[in-house]
């Protein structure tokens, strides 16, 4: 088991002697790192070496304390009395690593939420619902590596209490060759970006380790994003995540491999994940999200062309002008002139932002597009706002609190997340499932087309009724525990006052026993006669009304 002593949130300070493998000692310094800041060597003035003069850089420097602790610093740049490094490894190591191990914020809580400890304290405890671990193999662009998760556990006794900790770590193992120091941060950020998109929550690395042989591990540190603030005592974090672990089980190989092979990973998904951390002026938020949208649709529509040339209206005006010549052309000559003009002025051009966006929408699932519900006016409004902000013009909001702009940006975020899911090899149903059954900020967007979402996910019933029946259902009082309907042989839906009142009486006679499992006994029906919907919609043309807790009885 690897130790987790050098957590990124802590600050560390050591008195060290600094030296280079070939140039020897650089003198004494104070090594400081942690709390997401750069790794720094602050040299003592009386012992400063010429090797640390301003502008000097070194791939590797080493440091040692009087107690014998060793540190290896990578990508070092000197600025007189100070030298900064991008990475530090706690130990005396080389510059190549077989494996990298990363612990992330919040992922363990989401991943292991349903795991349970059962048994009797003081006798025997056991673990249930242990999740299947993530495992994937990636071969892409000259690199080949595996990534998997492992459970790390520890226990600590303090007085009368035992504290048990369990979390997962991600282990990257290079198959084709070896990792370099830069890969420590790169692999960490790549996986953090993926999970930030999946969970719709910013994920950060909080600890790191490296291994030269895959067995002995050394702790490492590099400056990175701070952990997103939240109430960690709240056990409901998992319900606020967009994707559930159960939905992703069995899909990790496809998902991770597709992510690493994606053409959009470095130009779109890294920015989509990064924008989750933005806290500031709404104008910059508009710039950021619309820039991500612009870049994606531009890449997606690459190679598409728009037609350019004279319009039909322009050609008709020219034709009318030709007829008014002092020496009129024949009809055949007029047609020849018009054909020559059209041919000489016609061609193709690059798509503009609006055309690229519409092309991407046209090549997206129509149900998903309808659920996300970005109207033409929404796009026009947010593009106009982006253009004004980009050119430094004054921007006014329709609402003083910018709720419309923020609402449109939330829908753009959801659309980009759908495109990311599709790019990762996930399906339309995977995405739509993420919009139900959780309290993610993306799922709770009030501007989504909830009716269509419930229709395509089949989480509610939808029934066509006659105009007369629609009027009757519309007048039903909504203060009932449930509503009952009969289904004729041809699917005709009729509101049943009789069964609705029987259900109401049965509920009051048998409190707490009115669920769908026992309702058939209360109404004197067979189980196969009943169909229950937590919510049902009744449609007649363009009109629609809904009722909760509806039972449909087949006659």
JSON list of N, CA and C in Angstrom, two decimals, residues 172-237:
[
{"chain": "A", "resi": 172, "resn": "UNK", "atom": "N", "xyz": [-1.62, 4.29, -14.13]},
{"chain": "A", "resi": 172, "resn": "UNK", "atom": "CA", "xyz": [-1.24, 4.31, -15.55]},
{"chain": "A", "resi": 172, "resn": "UNK", "atom": "C", "xyz": [0.07, 3.55, -15.69]},
{"chain": "A", "resi": 173, "resn": "UNK", "atom": "N", "xyz": [0.09, 2.55, -16.54]},
{"chain": "A", "resi": 173, "resn": "UNK", "atom": "CA", "xyz": [1.32, 1.77, -16.77]},
{"chain": "A", "resi": 173, "resn": "UNK", "atom": "C", "xyz": [1.68, 1.83, -18.24]},
{"chain": "A", "resi": 174, "resn": "UNK", "atom": "N", "xyz": [2.91, 2.27, -18.52]},
{"chain": "A", "resi": 174, "resn": "UNK", "atom": "CA", "xyz": [3.37, 2.40, -19.90]},
{"chain": "A", "resi": 174, "resn": "UNK", "atom": "C", "xyz": [3.73, 1.02, -20.43]},
{"chain": "A", "resi": 175, "resn": "UNK", "atom": "N", "xyz": [3.20, 0.69, -21.58]},
{"chain": "A", "resi": 175, "resn": "UNK", "atom": "CA", "xyz": [3.44, -0.62, -22.18]},
{"chain": "A", "resi": 175, "resn": "UNK", "atom": "C", "xyz": [4.50, -0.53, -23.26]},
{"chain": "A", "resi": 176, "resn": "UNK", "atom": "N", "xyz": [4.45, 0.50, -24.08]},
{"chain": "A", "resi": 176, "resn": "UNK", "atom": "CA", "xyz": [5.36, 0.62, -25.22]},
{"chain": "A", "resi": 176, "resn": "UNK", "atom": "C", "xyz": [6.75, 1.06, -24.80]},
{"chain": "A", "resi": 177, "resn": "UNK", "atom": "N", "xyz": [6.85, 1.96, -23.81]},
{"chain": "A", "resi": 177, "resn": "UNK", "atom": "CA", "xyz": [8.17, 2.45, -23.41]},
{"chain": "A", "resi": 177, "resn": "UNK", "atom": "C", "xyz": [8.12, 2.89, -21.95]},
{"chain": "A", "resi": 178, "resn": "UNK", "atom": "N", "xyz": [8.46, 4.16, -21.68]},
{"chain": "A", "resi": 178, "resn": "UNK", "atom": "CA", "xyz": [8.46, 4.69, -20.32]},
{"chain": "A", "resi": 178, "resn": "UNK", "atom": "C", "xyz": [7.83, 6.08, -20.32]},
{"chain": "A", "resi": 179, "resn": "UNK", "atom": "N", "xyz": [7.26, 6.45, -19.19]},
{"chain": "A", "resi": 179, "resn": "UNK", "atom": "CA", "xyz": [6.76, 7.81, -19.02]},
{"chain": "A", "resi": 179, "resn": "UNK", "atom": "C", "xyz": [7.90, 8.75, -18.66]},
{"chain": "A", "resi": 180, "resn": "UNK", "atom": "N", "xyz": [7.75, 10.04, -19.00]},
{"chain": "A", "resi": 180, "resn": "UNK", "atom": "CA", "xyz": [8.69, 11.07, -18.57]},
{"chain": "A", "resi": 180, "resn": "UNK", "atom": "C", "xyz": [8.03, 11.91, -17.47]},
{"chain": "A", "resi": 181, "resn": "UNK", "atom": "N", "xyz": [8.79, 12.84, -16.91]},
{"chain": "A", "resi": 181, "resn": "UNK", "atom": "CA", "xyz": [8.27, 13.66, -15.82]},
{"chain": "A", "resi": 181, "resn": "UNK", "atom": "C", "xyz": [7.03, 14.44, -16.24]},
{"chain": "A", "resi": 182, "resn": "UNK", "atom": "N", "xyz": [7.02, 14.94, -17.46]},
{"chain": "A", "resi": 182, "resn": "UNK", "atom": "CA", "xyz": [5.88, 15.73, -17.93]},
{"chain": "A", "resi": 182, "resn": "UNK", "atom": "C", "xyz": [4.59, 14.92, -17.96]},
{"chain": "A", "resi": 183, "resn": "UNK", "atom": "N", "xyz": [4.72, 13.59, -18.15]},
{"chain": "A", "resi": 183, "resn": "UNK", "atom": "CA", "xyz": [3.54, 12.73, -18.19]},
{"chain": "A", "resi": 183, "resn": "UNK", "atom": "C", "xyz": [2.83, 12.64, -16.85]},
{"chain": "A", "resi": 184, "resn": "UNK", "atom": "N", "xyz": [3.55, 12.93, -15.76]},
{"chain": "A", "resi": 184, "resn": "UNK", "atom": "CA", "xyz": [2.91, 12.89, -14.44]},
{"chain": "A", "resi": 184, "resn": "UNK", "atom": "C", "xyz": [1.72, 13.85, -14.42]},
{"chain": "A", "resi": 185, "resn": "UNK", "atom": "N", "xyz": [1.96, 15.07, -14.88]},
{"chain": "A", "resi": 185, "resn": "UNK", "atom": "CA", "xyz": [0.89, 16.05, -14.93]},
{"chain": "A", "resi": 185, "resn": "UNK", "atom": "C", "xyz": [-0.07, 15.77, -16.07]},
{"chain": "A", "resi": 186, "resn": "UNK", "atom": "N", "xyz": [0.45, 15.41, -17.24]},
{"chain": "A", "resi": 186, "resn": "UNK", "atom": "CA", "xyz": [-0.40, 15.21, -18.41]},
{"chain": "A", "resi": 186, "resn": "UNK", "atom": "C", "xyz": [-1.44, 14.11, -18.18]},
{"chain": "A", "resi": 187, "resn": "UNK", "atom": "N", "xyz": [-0.98, 12.95, -17.71]},
{"chain": "A", "resi": 187, "resn": "UNK", "atom": "CA", "xyz": [-1.91, 11.84, -17.48]},
{"chain": "A", "resi": 187, "resn": "UNK", "atom": "C", "xyz": [-2.91, 12.20, -16.39]},
{"chain": "A", "resi": 188, "resn": "UNK", "atom": "N", "xyz": [-2.44, 12.91, -15.37]},
{"chain": "A", "resi": 188, "resn": "UNK", "atom": "CA", "xyz": [-3.33, 13.34, -14.29]},
{"chain": "A", "resi": 188, "resn": "UNK", "atom": "C", "xyz": [-4.44, 14.24, -14.82]},
{"chain": "A", "resi": 189, "resn": "UNK", "atom": "N", "xyz": [-4.07, 15.24, -15.61]},
{"chain": "A", "resi": 189, "resn": "UNK", "atom": "CA", "xyz": [-5.05, 16.21, -16.11]},
{"chain": "A", "resi": 189, "resn": "UNK", "atom": "C", "xyz": [-5.98, 15.58, -17.13]},
{"chain": "A", "resi": 190, "resn": "UNK", "atom": "N", "xyz": [-5.46, 14.69, -17.97]},
{"chain": "A", "resi": 190, "resn": "UNK", "atom": "CA", "xyz": [-6.30, 14.06, -18.99]},
{"chain": "A", "resi": 190, "resn": "UNK", "atom": "C", "xyz": [-7.46, 13.29, -18.35]},
{"chain": "A", "resi": 191, "resn": "UNK", "atom": "N", "xyz": [-7.15, 12.49, -17.35]},
{"chain": "A", "resi": 191, "resn": "UNK", "atom": "CA", "xyz": [-8.20, 11.70, -16.71]},
{"chain": "A", "resi": 191, "resn": "UNK", "atom": "C", "xyz": [-9.12, 12.59, -15.87]},
{"chain": "A", "resi": 192, "resn": "UNK", "atom": "N", "xyz": [-8.56, 13.63, -15.25]},
{"chain": "A", "resi": 192, "resn": "UNK", "atom": "CA", "xyz": [-9.38, 14.57, -14.48]},
{"chain": "A", "resi": 192, "resn": "UNK", "atom": "C", "xyz": [-10.39, 15.26, -15.40]},
{"chain": "A", "resi": 193, "resn": "UNK", "atom": "N", "xyz": [-9.97, 15.64, -16.60]},
{"chain": "A", "resi": 193, "resn": "UNK", "atom": "CA", "xyz": [-10.89, 16.28, -17.56]},
{"chain": "A", "resi": 193, "resn": "UNK", "atom": "C", "xyz": [-12.02, 15.34, -17.96]},
{"chain": "A", "resi": 194, "resn": "UNK", "atom": "N", "xyz": [-11.68, 14.07, -18.20]},
{"chain": "A", "resi": 194, "resn": "UNK", "atom": "CA", "xyz": [-12.70, 13.09, -18.58]},
{"chain": "A", "resi": 194, "resn": "UNK", "atom": "C", "xyz": [-13.75, 12.96, -17.49]},
{"chain": "A", "resi": 195, "resn": "UNK", "atom": "N", "xyz": [-13.32, 12.80, -16.25]},
{"chain": "A", "resi": 195, "resn": "UNK", "atom": "CA", "xyz": [-14.28, 12.61, -15.16]},
{"chain": "A", "resi": 195, "resn": "UNK", "atom": "C", "xyz": [-15.00, 13.91, -14.82]},
{"chain": "A", "resi": 196, "resn": "UNK", "atom": "N", "xyz": [-14.39, 15.04, -15.06]},
{"chain": "A", "resi": 196, "resn": "UNK", "atom": "CA", "xyz": [-15.10, 16.31, -14.86]},
{"chain": "A", "resi": 196, "resn": "UNK", "atom": "C", "xyz": [-16.30, 16.41, -15.78]},
{"chain": "A", "resi": 197, "resn": "UNK", "atom": "N", "xyz": [-16.15, 15.93, -17.02]},
{"chain": "A", "resi": 197, "resn": "UNK", "atom": "CA", "xyz": [-17.26, 15.95, -17.98]},
{"chain": "A", "resi": 197, "resn": "UNK", "atom": "C", "xyz": [-18.30, 14.91, -17.62]},
{"chain": "A", "resi": 198, "resn": "UNK", "atom": "N", "xyz": [-17.87, 13.71, -17.26]},
{"chain": "A", "resi": 198, "resn": "UNK", "atom": "CA", "xyz": [-18.82, 12.64, -16.92]},
{"chain": "A", "resi": 198, "resn": "UNK", "atom": "C", "xyz": [-19.66, 12.99, -15.71]},
{"chain": "A", "resi": 199, "resn": "UNK", "atom": "N", "xyz": [-19.03, 13.57, -14.69]},
{"chain": "A", "resi": 199, "resn": "UNK", "atom": "CA", "xyz": [-19.72, 13.87, -13.45]},
{"chain": "A", "resi": 199, "resn": "UNK", "atom": "C", "xyz": [-20.33, 15.27, -13.45]},
{"chain": "A", "resi": 200, "resn": "UNK", "atom": "N", "xyz": [-19.94, 16.11, -14.43]},
{"chain": "A", "resi": 200, "resn": "UNK", "atom": "CA", "xyz": [-20.36, 17.53, -14.45]},
{"chain": "A", "resi": 200, "resn": "UNK", "atom": "C", "xyz": [-19.96, 18.20, -13.14]},
{"chain": "A", "resi": 201, "resn": "UNK", "atom": "N", "xyz": [-18.75, 17.90, -12.72]},
{"chain": "A", "resi": 201, "resn": "UNK", "atom": "CA", "xyz": [-18.20, 18.44, -11.47]},
{"chain": "A", "resi": 201, "resn": "UNK", "atom": "C", "xyz": [-16.68, 18.49, -11.63]},
{"chain": "A", "resi": 202, "resn": "UNK", "atom": "N", "xyz": [-16.03, 19.62, -11.29]},
{"chain": "A", "resi": 202, "resn": "UNK", "atom": "CA", "xyz": [-14.58, 19.73, -11.49]},
{"chain": "A", "resi": 202, "resn": "UNK", "atom": "C", "xyz": [-13.80, 18.76, -10.60]},
{"chain": "A", "resi": 203, "resn": "UNK", "atom": "N", "xyz": [-12.98, 17.95, -11.24]},
{"chain": "A", "resi": 203, "resn": "UNK", "atom": "CA", "xyz": [-12.16, 16.94, -10.56]},
{"chain": "A", "resi": 203, "resn": "UNK", "atom": "C", "xyz": [-10.70, 17.38, -10.57]},
{"chain": "A", "resi": 204, "resn": "UNK", "atom": "N", "xyz": [-10.02, 17.19, -9.44]},
{"chain": "A", "resi": 204, "resn": "UNK", "atom": "CA", "xyz": [-8.62, 17.59, -9.32]},
{"chain": "A", "resi": 204, "resn": "UNK", "atom": "C", "xyz": [-7.79, 16.43, -8.77]},
{"chain": "A", "resi": 205, "resn": "UNK", "atom": "N", "xyz": [-6.51, 16.40, -9.15]},
{"chain": "A", "resi": 205, "resn": "UNK", "atom": "CA", "xyz": [-5.58, 15.46, -8.54]},
{"chain": "A", "resi": 205, "resn": "UNK", "atom": "C", "xyz": [-5.25, 15.96, -7.14]},
{"chain": "A", "resi": 206, "resn": "UNK", "atom": "N", "xyz": [-5.22, 15.04, -6.17]},
{"chain": "A", "resi": 206, "resn": "UNK", "atom": "CA", "xyz": [-4.87, 15.44, -4.80]},
{"chain": "A", "resi": 206, "resn": "UNK", "atom": "C", "xyz": [-3.62, 14.73, -4.28]},
{"chain": "A", "resi": 207, "resn": "UNK", "atom": "N", "xyz": [-3.17, 13.68, -4.99]},
{"chain": "A", "resi": 207, "resn": "UNK", "atom": "CA", "xyz": [-1.92, 12.99, -4.63]},
{"chain": "A", "resi": 207, "resn": "UNK", "atom": "C", "xyz": [-1.40, 12.28, -5.86]},
{"chain": "A", "resi": 208, "resn": "UNK", "atom": "N", "xyz": [-0.08, 12.08, -5.92]},
{"chain": "A", "resi": 208, "resn": "UNK", "atom": "CA", "xyz": [0.51, 11.40, -7.07]},
{"chain": "A", "resi": 208, "resn": "UNK", "atom": "C", "xyz": [1.72, 10.58, -6.64]},
{"chain": "A", "resi": 209, "resn": "UNK", "atom": "N", "xyz": [1.98, 9.51, -7.38]},
{"chain": "A", "resi": 209, "resn": "UNK", "atom": "CA", "xyz": [3.14, 8.65, -7.15]},
{"chain": "A", "resi": 209, "resn": "UNK", "atom": "C", "xyz": [3.72, 8.25, -8.50]},
{"chain": "A", "resi": 210, "resn": "UNK", "atom": "N", "xyz": [5.00, 7.91, -8.52]},
{"chain": "A", "resi": 210, "resn": "UNK", "atom": "CA", "xyz": [5.64, 7.37, -9.71]},
{"chain": "A", "resi": 210, "resn": "UNK", "atom": "C", "xyz": [6.42, 6.13, -9.34]},
{"chain": "A", "resi": 211, "resn": "UNK", "atom": "N", "xyz": [6.65, 5.26, -10.32]},
{"chain": "A", "resi": 211, "resn": "UNK", "atom": "CA", "xyz": [7.43, 4.05, -10.09]},
{"chain": "A", "resi": 211, "resn": "UNK", "atom": "C", "xyz": [8.31, 3.79, -11.30]},
{"chain": "A", "resi": 212, "resn": "UNK", "atom": "N", "xyz": [9.57, 3.48, -11.03]},
{"chain": "A", "resi": 212, "resn": "UNK", "atom": "CA", "xyz": [10.50, 3.18, -12.13]},
{"chain": "A", "resi": 212, "resn": "UNK", "atom": "C", "xyz": [10.37, 1.75, -12.61]},
{"chain": "A", "resi": 213, "resn": "UNK", "atom": "N", "xyz": [9.90, 0.86, -11.74]},
{"chain": "A", "resi": 213, "resn": "UNK", "atom": "CA", "xyz": [9.80, -0.56, -12.09]},
{"chain": "A", "resi": 213, "resn": "UNK", "atom": "C", "xyz": [8.40, -1.13, -11.95]},
{"chain": "A", "resi": 214, "resn": "UNK", "atom": "N", "xyz": [7.43, -0.32, -11.53]},
{"chain": "A", "resi": 214, "resn": "UNK", "atom": "CA", "xyz": [6.07, -0.80, -11.37]},
{"chain": "A", "resi": 214, "resn": "UNK", "atom": "C", "xyz": [5.77, -1.42, -10.02]},
{"chain": "A", "resi": 215, "resn": "UNK", "atom": "N", "xyz": [6.78, -1.45, -9.13]},
{"chain": "A", "resi": 215, "resn": "UNK", "atom": "CA", "xyz": [6.55, -2.06, -7.82]},
{"chain": "A", "resi": 215, "resn": "UNK", "atom": "C", "xyz": [6.88, -1.09, -6.67]},
{"chain": "A", "resi": 216, "resn": "UNK", "atom": "N", "xyz": [8.00, -0.38, -6.76]},
{"chain": "A", "resi": 216, "resn": "UNK", "atom": "CA", "xyz": [8.35, 0.56, -5.70]},
{"chain": "A", "resi": 216, "resn": "UNK", "atom": "C", "xyz": [7.87, 1.96, -6.10]},
{"chain": "A", "resi": 217, "resn": "UNK", "atom": "N", "xyz": [7.13, 2.57, -5.18]},
{"chain": "A", "resi": 217, "resn": "UNK", "atom": "CA", "xyz": [6.49, 3.84, -5.49]},
{"chain": "A", "resi": 217, "resn": "UNK", "atom": "C", "xyz": [7.11, 5.00, -4.72]},
{"chain": "A", "resi": 218, "resn": "UNK", "atom": "N", "xyz": [7.19, 6.15, -5.40]},
{"chain": "A", "resi": 218, "resn": "UNK", "atom": "CA", "xyz": [7.69, 7.39, -4.80]},
{"chain": "A", "resi": 218, "resn": "UNK", "atom": "C", "xyz": [6.60, 8.46, -4.94]},
{"chain": "A", "resi": 219, "resn": "UNK", "atom": "N", "xyz": [6.37, 9.21, -3.89]},
{"chain": "A", "resi": 219, "resn": "UNK", "atom": "CA", "xyz": [5.38, 10.28, -3.97]},
{"chain": "A", "resi": 219, "resn": "UNK", "atom": "C", "xyz": [5.90, 11.42, -4.84]},
{"chain": "A", "resi": 220, "resn": "UNK", "atom": "N", "xyz": [4.97, 12.07, -5.52]},
{"chain": "A", "resi": 220, "resn": "UNK", "atom": "CA", "xyz": [5.33, 13.16, -6.44]},
{"chain": "A", "resi": 220, "resn": "UNK", "atom": "C", "xyz": [4.39, 14.33, -6.20]},
{"chain": "A", "resi": 221, "resn": "UNK", "atom": "N", "xyz": [4.82, 15.49, -6.68]},
{"chain": "A", "resi": 221, "resn": "UNK", "atom": "CA", "xyz": [4.01, 16.70, -6.57]},
{"chain": "A", "resi": 221, "resn": "UNK", "atom": "C", "xyz": [4.22, 17.56, -7.80]},
{"chain": "A", "resi": 222, "resn": "UNK", "atom": "N", "xyz": [3.14, 18.20, -8.22]},
{"chain": "A", "resi": 222, "resn": "UNK", "atom": "CA", "xyz": [3.21, 19.22, -9.26]},
{"chain": "A", "resi": 222, "resn": "UNK", "atom": "C", "xyz": [2.08, 20.21, -9.01]},
{"chain": "A", "resi": 223, "resn": "UNK", "atom": "N", "xyz": [2.23, 21.46, -9.38]},
{"chain": "A", "resi": 223, "resn": "UNK", "atom": "CA", "xyz": [1.16, 22.44, -9.16]},
{"chain": "A", "resi": 223, "resn": "UNK", "atom": "C", "xyz": [-0.02, 22.14, -10.07]},
{"chain": "A", "resi": 224, "resn": "UNK", "atom": "N", "xyz": [-1.21, 22.18, -9.50]},
{"chain": "A", "resi": 224, "resn": "UNK", "atom": "CA", "xyz": [-2.41, 21.89, -10.28]},
{"chain": "A", "resi": 224, "resn": "UNK", "atom": "C", "xyz": [-3.59, 22.61, -9.66]},
{"chain": "A", "resi": 225, "resn": "UNK", "atom": "N", "xyz": [-4.78, 22.35, -10.18]},
{"chain": "A", "resi": 225, "resn": "UNK", "atom": "CA", "xyz": [-5.98, 23.03, -9.72]},
{"chain": "A", "resi": 225, "resn": "UNK", "atom": "C", "xyz": [-6.32, 22.64, -8.28]},
{"chain": "A", "resi": 226, "resn": "UNK", "atom": "N", "xyz": [-6.88, 23.59, -7.56]},
{"chain": "A", "resi": 226, "resn": "UNK", "atom": "CA", "xyz": [-7.35, 23.30, -6.22]},
{"chain": "A", "resi": 226, "resn": "UNK", "atom": "C", "xyz": [-8.63, 22.47, -6.28]},
{"chain": "A", "resi": 227, "resn": "UNK", "atom": "N", "xyz": [-8.84, 21.71, -5.25]},
{"chain": "A", "resi": 227, "resn": "UNK", "atom": "CA", "xyz": [-10.06, 20.91, -5.15]},
{"chain": "A", "resi": 227, "resn": "UNK", "atom": "C", "xyz": [-11.27, 21.83, -5.06]},
{"chain": "A", "resi": 228, "resn": "UNK", "atom": "N", "xyz": [-12.31, 21.50, -5.82]},
{"chain": "A", "resi": 228, "resn": "UNK", "atom": "CA", "xyz": [-13.54, 22.30, -5.78]},
{"chain": "A", "resi": 228, "resn": "UNK", "atom": "C", "xyz": [-14.16, 22.23, -4.39]},
{"chain": "A", "resi": 229, "resn": "UNK", "atom": "N", "xyz": [-14.57, 23.38, -3.88]},
{"chain": "A", "resi": 229, "resn": "UNK", "atom": "CA", "xyz": [-15.14, 23.43, -2.54]},
{"chain": "A", "resi": 229, "resn": "UNK", "atom": "C", "xyz": [-16.55, 22.84, -2.53]},
{"chain": "A", "resi": 230, "resn": "UNK", "atom": "N", "xyz": [-16.83, 22.02, -1.55]},
{"chain": "A", "resi": 230, "resn": "UNK", "atom": "CA", "xyz": [-18.16, 21.49, -1.33]},
{"chain": "A", "resi": 230, "resn": "UNK", "atom": "C", "xyz": [-18.23, 20.92, 0.08]},
{"chain": "A", "resi": 231, "resn": "UNK", "atom": "N", "xyz": [-19.42, 20.63, 0.54]},
{"chain": "A", "resi": 231, "resn": "UNK", "atom": "CA", "xyz": [-19.62, 20.07, 1.87]},
{"chain": "A", "resi": 231, "resn": "UNK", "atom": "C", "xyz": [-19.35, 18.56, 1.81]},
{"chain": "A", "resi": 232, "resn": "UNK", "atom": "N", "xyz": [-18.14, 18.15, 2.26]},
{"chain": "A", "resi": 232, "resn": "UNK", "atom": "CA", "xyz": [-17.77, 16.74, 2.14]},
{"chain": "A", "resi": 232, "resn": "UNK", "atom": "C", "xyz": [-18.47, 15.88, 3.19]},
{"chain": "A", "resi": 233, "resn": "UNK", "atom": "N", "xyz": [-19.16, 16.51, 4.15]},
{"chain": "A", "resi": 233, "resn": "UNK", "atom": "CA", "xyz": [-19.91, 15.73, 5.14]},
{"chain": "A", "resi": 233, "resn": "UNK", "atom": "C", "xyz": [-21.27, 15.31, 4.59]},
{"chain": "A", "resi": 234, "resn": "UNK", "atom": "N", "xyz": [-21.64, 15.86, 3.45]},
{"chain": "A", "resi": 234, "resn": "UNK", "atom": "CA", "xyz": [-22.92, 15.55, 2.82]},
{"chain": "A", "resi": 234, "resn": "UNK", "atom": "C", "xyz": [-22.79, 14.24, 2.05]},
{"chain": "A", "resi": 235, "resn": "UNK", "atom": "N", "xyz": [-23.54, 13.24, 2.45]},
{"chain": "A", "resi": 235, "resn": "UNK", "atom": "CA", "xyz": [-23.44, 11.93, 1.80]},
{"chain": "A", "resi": 235, "resn": "UNK", "atom": "C", "xyz": [-24.18, 11.84, 0.48]},
{"chain": "A", "resi": 236, "resn": "UNK", "atom": "N", "xyz": [-24.75, 12.93, 0.01]},
{"chain": "A", "resi": 236, "resn": "UNK", "atom": "CA", "xyz": [-25.53, 12.88, -1.22]},
{"chain": "A", "resi": 236, "resn": "UNK", "atom": "C", "xyz": [-24.79, 13.37, -2.45]},
{"chain": "A", "resi": 237, "resn": "UNK", "atom": "N", "xyz": [-23.46, 13.38, -2.40]},
{"chain": "A", "resi": 237, "resn": "UNK", "atom": "CA", "xyz": [-22.71, 13.89, -3.55]},
{"chain": "A", "resi": 237, "resn": "UNK", "atom": "C", "xyz": [-23.02, 13.11, -4.82]}
]
